PDB file of C-alpha atoms in Angstrom:
ATOM      1  CA  MET A  19      -0.598   1.769 -27.226  1.00 75.00           C
ATOM      2  CA  ARG A  20      -1.081  -0.922 -24.595  1.00 72.00           C
ATOM      3  CA  GLU A  21      -4.622  -1.913 -23.783  1.00 89.00           C
ATOM      4  CA  LYS A  22      -4.105  -3.794 -20.517  1.00 93.00           C
ATOM      5  CA  VAL A  23      -2.382  -3.007 -17.241  1.00 94.00           C
ATOM      6  CA  LYS A  24      -2.121  -5.546 -14.433  1.00 96.00           C
ATOM      7  CA  VAL A  25      -3.297  -3.881 -11.207  1.00 97.00           C
ATOM      8  CA  ALA A  26      -2.993  -5.194  -7.649  1.00 98.00           C
ATOM      9  CA  VAL A  27      -5.275  -3.952  -4.881  1.00 97.00           C
ATOM     10  CA  ALA A  28      -3.570  -4.174  -1.490  1.00 95.00           C
ATOM     11  CA  GLN A  29      -6.074  -4.740   1.291  1.00 94.00           C
ATOM     12  CA  ILE A  30      -3.721  -4.521   4.239  1.00 93.00           C
ATOM     13  CA  SER A  31      -4.050  -2.648   7.498  1.00 91.00           C
ATOM     14  CA  PRO A  32      -1.508  -0.101   8.670  1.00 90.00           C
ATOM     15  CA  VAL A  33       0.452  -0.871  11.837  1.00 90.00           C
ATOM     16  CA  PHE A  34      -1.338   1.080  14.564  1.00 85.00           C
ATOM     17  CA  MET A  35       0.581   4.209  15.628  1.00 84.00           C
ATOM     18  CA  ASP A  36       3.768   3.082  13.838  1.00 87.00           C
ATOM     19  CA  LYS A  37       4.371   4.890  10.562  1.00 87.00           C
ATOM     20  CA  GLU A  38       7.791   3.288   9.932  1.00 90.00           C
ATOM     21  CA  ALA A  39       6.435  -0.241  10.380  1.00 93.00           C
ATOM     22  CA  THR A  40       3.530   0.619   8.091  1.00 92.00           C
ATOM     23  CA  VAL A  41       5.936   1.797   5.388  1.00 93.00           C
ATOM     24  CA  ASP A  42       7.933  -1.440   5.739  1.00 96.00           C
ATOM     25  CA  LYS A  43       4.753  -3.516   5.487  1.00 96.00           C
ATOM     26  CA  THR A  44       3.692  -1.499   2.442  1.00 96.00           C
ATOM     27  CA  CYS A  45       7.032  -2.044   0.694  1.00 97.00           C
ATOM     28  CA  LYS A  46       6.707  -5.793   1.238  1.00 97.00           C
ATOM     29  CA  ALA A  47       3.218  -5.724  -0.291  1.00 97.00           C
ATOM     30  CA  ILE A  48       4.549  -3.816  -3.308  1.00 98.00           C
ATOM     31  CA  GLU A  49       7.354  -6.345  -3.748  1.00 98.00           C
ATOM     32  CA  GLU A  50       4.857  -9.214  -3.560  1.00 97.00           C
ATOM     33  CA  ALA A  51       2.621  -7.549  -6.151  1.00 98.00           C
ATOM     34  CA  ASP A  52       5.640  -7.024  -8.406  1.00 98.00           C
ATOM     35  CA  ARG A  53       6.502 -10.717  -8.190  1.00 98.00           C
ATOM     36  CA  GLY A  54       2.942 -11.401  -9.314  1.00 97.00           C
ATOM     37  CA  GLY A  55       3.393  -9.173 -12.346  1.00 97.00           C
ATOM     38  CA  ALA A  56       1.495  -6.100 -11.162  1.00 98.00           C
ATOM     39  CA  GLU A  57       2.357  -2.819 -12.838  1.00 96.00           C
ATOM     40  CA  LEU A  58       0.250  -0.707 -10.482  1.00 97.00           C
ATOM     41  CA  VAL A  59      -0.458  -1.285  -6.781  1.00 98.00           C
ATOM     42  CA  VAL A  60      -3.414   0.487  -5.163  1.00 97.00           C
ATOM     43  CA  PHE A  61      -3.738   1.146  -1.423  1.00 94.00           C
ATOM     44  CA  SER A  62      -6.472   2.881   0.561  1.00 90.00           C
ATOM     45  CA  GLU A  63      -6.366   6.669   0.652  1.00 85.00           C
ATOM     46  CA  THR A  64      -5.084   6.952   4.225  1.00 81.00           C
ATOM     47  CA  HIS A  65      -3.026   3.779   4.341  1.00 84.00           C
ATOM     48  CA  ILE A  66       0.110   5.588   5.588  1.00 84.00           C
ATOM     49  CA  PRO A  67      -1.186   8.205   8.017  1.00 75.00           C
ATOM     50  CA  GLY A  68       1.053  10.934   9.357  1.00 66.00           C
ATOM     51  CA  TYR A  69      -0.900  11.192  12.588  1.00 64.00           C
ATOM     52  CA  PRO A  70      -4.076   9.740  14.096  1.00 65.00           C
ATOM     53  CA  TYR A  71      -7.068  11.454  12.490  1.00 63.00           C
ATOM     54  CA  TRP A  72      -8.896  11.680  15.829  1.00 66.00           C
ATOM     55  CA  ARG A  73      -6.121  13.869  17.266  1.00 65.00           C
ATOM     56  CA  GLY A  74      -6.170  16.277  14.284  1.00 57.00           C
TER      57      GLY A  74
END
C-alpha cells in the first residue's frame, strides 16, 4: 500500500458568468498540476457553478 499521494490545491477563480470558460481554465490547471506530478487536484466546492447563487 502506498503511503504518499501528491496533492495539488488549485486556488483559481472561476470566470464570472461563463461556465464554459471556467471549465477550460480548470482543465488547464489540472494539466499543469499533472505536469508537476500531482495525483489529485483539489478545487473549491463551488468552483464550477451552474448558475449564480444569488439568483437561486
